[in-house]
GROMACS .gro file of C-alpha atoms in nm:
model
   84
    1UNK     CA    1  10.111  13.310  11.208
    2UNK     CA    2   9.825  13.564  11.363
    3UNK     CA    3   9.496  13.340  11.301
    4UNK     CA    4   9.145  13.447  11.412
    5UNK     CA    5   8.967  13.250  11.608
    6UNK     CA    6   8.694  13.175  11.336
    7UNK     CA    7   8.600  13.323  11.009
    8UNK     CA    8   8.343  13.562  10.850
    9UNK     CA    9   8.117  13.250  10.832
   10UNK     CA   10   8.164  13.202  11.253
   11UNK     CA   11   8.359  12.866  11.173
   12UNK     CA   12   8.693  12.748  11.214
   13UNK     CA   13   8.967  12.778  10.950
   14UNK     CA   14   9.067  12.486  10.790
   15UNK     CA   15   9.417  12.536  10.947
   16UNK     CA   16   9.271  12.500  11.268
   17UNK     CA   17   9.183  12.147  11.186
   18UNK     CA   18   9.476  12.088  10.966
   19UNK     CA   19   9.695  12.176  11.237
   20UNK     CA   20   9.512  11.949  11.536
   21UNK     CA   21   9.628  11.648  11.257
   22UNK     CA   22   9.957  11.735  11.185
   23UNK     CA   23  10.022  11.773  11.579
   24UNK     CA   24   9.864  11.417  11.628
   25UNK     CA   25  10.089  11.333  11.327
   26UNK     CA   26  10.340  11.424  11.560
   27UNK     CA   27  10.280  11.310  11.880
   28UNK     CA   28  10.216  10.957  11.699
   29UNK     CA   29  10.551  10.978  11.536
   30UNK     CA   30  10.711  11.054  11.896
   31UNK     CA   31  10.485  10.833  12.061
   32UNK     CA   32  10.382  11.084  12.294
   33UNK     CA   33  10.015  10.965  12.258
   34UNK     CA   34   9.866  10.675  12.282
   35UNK     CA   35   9.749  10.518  11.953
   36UNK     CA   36   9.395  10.474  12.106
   37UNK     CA   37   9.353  10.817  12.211
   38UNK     CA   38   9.500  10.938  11.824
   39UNK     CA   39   9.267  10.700  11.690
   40UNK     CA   40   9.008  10.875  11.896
   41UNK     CA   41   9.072  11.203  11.810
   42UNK     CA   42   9.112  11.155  11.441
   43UNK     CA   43   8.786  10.993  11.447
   44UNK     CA   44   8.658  11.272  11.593
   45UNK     CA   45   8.827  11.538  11.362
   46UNK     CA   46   8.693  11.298  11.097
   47UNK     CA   47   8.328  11.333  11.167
   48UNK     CA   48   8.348  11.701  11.245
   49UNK     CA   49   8.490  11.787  10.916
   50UNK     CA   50   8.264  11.539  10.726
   51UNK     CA   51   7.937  11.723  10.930
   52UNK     CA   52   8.104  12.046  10.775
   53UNK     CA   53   8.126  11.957  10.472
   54UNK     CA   54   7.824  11.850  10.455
   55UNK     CA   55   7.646  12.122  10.523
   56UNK     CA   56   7.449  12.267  10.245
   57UNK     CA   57   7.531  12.656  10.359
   58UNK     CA   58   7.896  12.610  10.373
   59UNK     CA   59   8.093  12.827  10.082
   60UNK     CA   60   8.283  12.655   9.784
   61UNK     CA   61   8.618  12.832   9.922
   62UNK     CA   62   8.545  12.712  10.260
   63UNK     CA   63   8.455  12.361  10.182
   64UNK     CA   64   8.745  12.230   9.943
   65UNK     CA   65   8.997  12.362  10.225
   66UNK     CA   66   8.794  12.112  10.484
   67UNK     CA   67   8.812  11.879  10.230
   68UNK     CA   68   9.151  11.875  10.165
   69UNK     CA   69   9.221  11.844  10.564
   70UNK     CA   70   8.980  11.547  10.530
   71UNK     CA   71   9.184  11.356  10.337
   72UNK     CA   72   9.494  11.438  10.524
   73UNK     CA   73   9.306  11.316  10.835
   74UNK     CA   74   9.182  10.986  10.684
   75UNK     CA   75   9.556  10.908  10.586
   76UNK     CA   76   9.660  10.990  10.907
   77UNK     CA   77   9.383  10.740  11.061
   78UNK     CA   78   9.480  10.435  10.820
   79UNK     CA   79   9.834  10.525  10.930
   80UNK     CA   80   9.804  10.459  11.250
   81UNK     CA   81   9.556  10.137  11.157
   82UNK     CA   82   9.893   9.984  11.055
   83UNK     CA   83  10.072  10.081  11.389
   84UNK     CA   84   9.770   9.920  11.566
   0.00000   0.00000   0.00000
Protein backbone atom coordinates (compact mmCIF):
# COMPACT_ATOMS: atom_id res chain seq x y z
CA UNK A 1 0.00 0.00 0.00
CA UNK A 2 1.66 3.62 -1.11
CA UNK A 3 0.79 5.79 2.18
CA UNK A 4 1.88 9.43 2.63
CA UNK A 5 3.63 10.30 5.29
CA UNK A 6 0.80 12.54 6.82
CA UNK A 7 -2.38 13.99 5.56
CA UNK A 8 -3.84 17.29 4.23
CA UNK A 9 -4.32 18.17 7.96
CA UNK A 10 -0.15 17.53 8.55
CA UNK A 11 -1.15 14.44 10.82
CA UNK A 12 -0.75 10.90 10.65
CA UNK A 13 -3.28 8.50 9.10
CA UNK A 14 -5.07 6.46 11.27
CA UNK A 15 -3.37 3.41 9.58
CA UNK A 16 -0.24 4.60 10.74
CA UNK A 17 -1.35 4.05 14.26
CA UNK A 18 -3.51 1.13 13.49
CA UNK A 19 -0.68 -0.56 12.05
CA UNK A 20 2.07 0.23 15.08
CA UNK A 21 -0.90 -1.99 17.17
CA UNK A 22 -1.47 -4.68 15.05
CA UNK A 23 2.50 -5.15 14.77
CA UNK A 24 2.68 -5.08 18.69
CA UNK A 25 -0.32 -7.46 18.34
CA UNK A 26 2.14 -9.43 16.72
CA UNK A 27 5.22 -9.34 18.27
CA UNK A 28 3.13 -10.10 21.61
CA UNK A 29 1.61 -13.10 19.99
CA UNK A 30 5.30 -14.31 18.96
CA UNK A 31 6.72 -13.08 21.99
CA UNK A 32 9.21 -11.18 20.27
CA UNK A 33 8.66 -8.25 22.76
CA UNK A 34 8.64 -8.00 26.01
CA UNK A 35 5.21 -7.51 27.65
CA UNK A 36 6.61 -4.43 29.55
CA UNK A 37 7.91 -2.72 26.64
CA UNK A 38 4.18 -3.59 24.64
CA UNK A 39 2.60 -2.35 27.62
CA UNK A 40 4.71 0.70 27.19
CA UNK A 41 4.12 1.39 23.86
CA UNK A 42 0.42 0.85 23.85
CA UNK A 43 0.27 3.23 26.60
CA UNK A 44 1.90 5.48 24.65
CA UNK A 45 -0.15 4.97 21.37
CA UNK A 46 -3.01 5.28 23.87
CA UNK A 47 -2.38 8.78 25.02
CA UNK A 48 -1.32 10.02 21.63
CA UNK A 49 -4.49 9.06 20.03
CA UNK A 50 -6.64 10.20 23.02
CA UNK A 51 -4.55 13.91 22.76
CA UNK A 52 -5.81 13.63 19.02
CA UNK A 53 -8.89 13.09 19.51
CA UNK A 54 -9.22 15.47 21.65
CA UNK A 55 -8.38 18.16 19.89
CA UNK A 56 -11.10 20.55 19.10
CA UNK A 57 -9.64 21.30 15.30
CA UNK A 58 -9.44 17.75 14.32
CA UNK A 59 -12.13 16.79 11.33
CA UNK A 60 -15.17 14.39 11.95
CA UNK A 61 -13.58 11.98 9.13
CA UNK A 62 -10.32 12.17 10.79
CA UNK A 63 -11.38 11.65 14.30
CA UNK A 64 -13.79 8.47 14.19
CA UNK A 65 -10.81 6.65 12.22
CA UNK A 66 -8.47 7.54 15.52
CA UNK A 67 -11.18 6.48 17.38
CA UNK A 68 -11.74 3.35 16.05
CA UNK A 69 -7.77 2.56 16.39
CA UNK A 70 -8.40 3.64 20.03
CA UNK A 71 -10.41 1.02 20.84
CA UNK A 72 -8.41 -1.52 19.03
CA UNK A 73 -5.44 -0.28 21.13
CA UNK A 74 -7.24 -0.41 24.52
CA UNK A 75 -8.17 -4.15 23.71
CA UNK A 76 -4.88 -4.81 22.82
CA UNK A 77 -3.61 -3.23 26.31
CA UNK A 78 -6.22 -5.30 28.55
CA UNK A 79 -4.96 -8.22 26.43
CA UNK A 80 -1.82 -8.22 27.41
CA UNK A 81 -3.06 -7.17 31.25
CA UNK A 82 -4.11 -10.87 31.28
CA UNK A 83 -0.65 -12.15 29.96
CA UNK A 84 0.90 -10.01 32.75
Amino acid sequence: MNKEPLGLDGLPSHDYFEEAVNHIDEAVANKGIALGAAKGIIYSLIETLGTMIGDPDLPSHARSGYEGVLELAHELEAKIAKLN
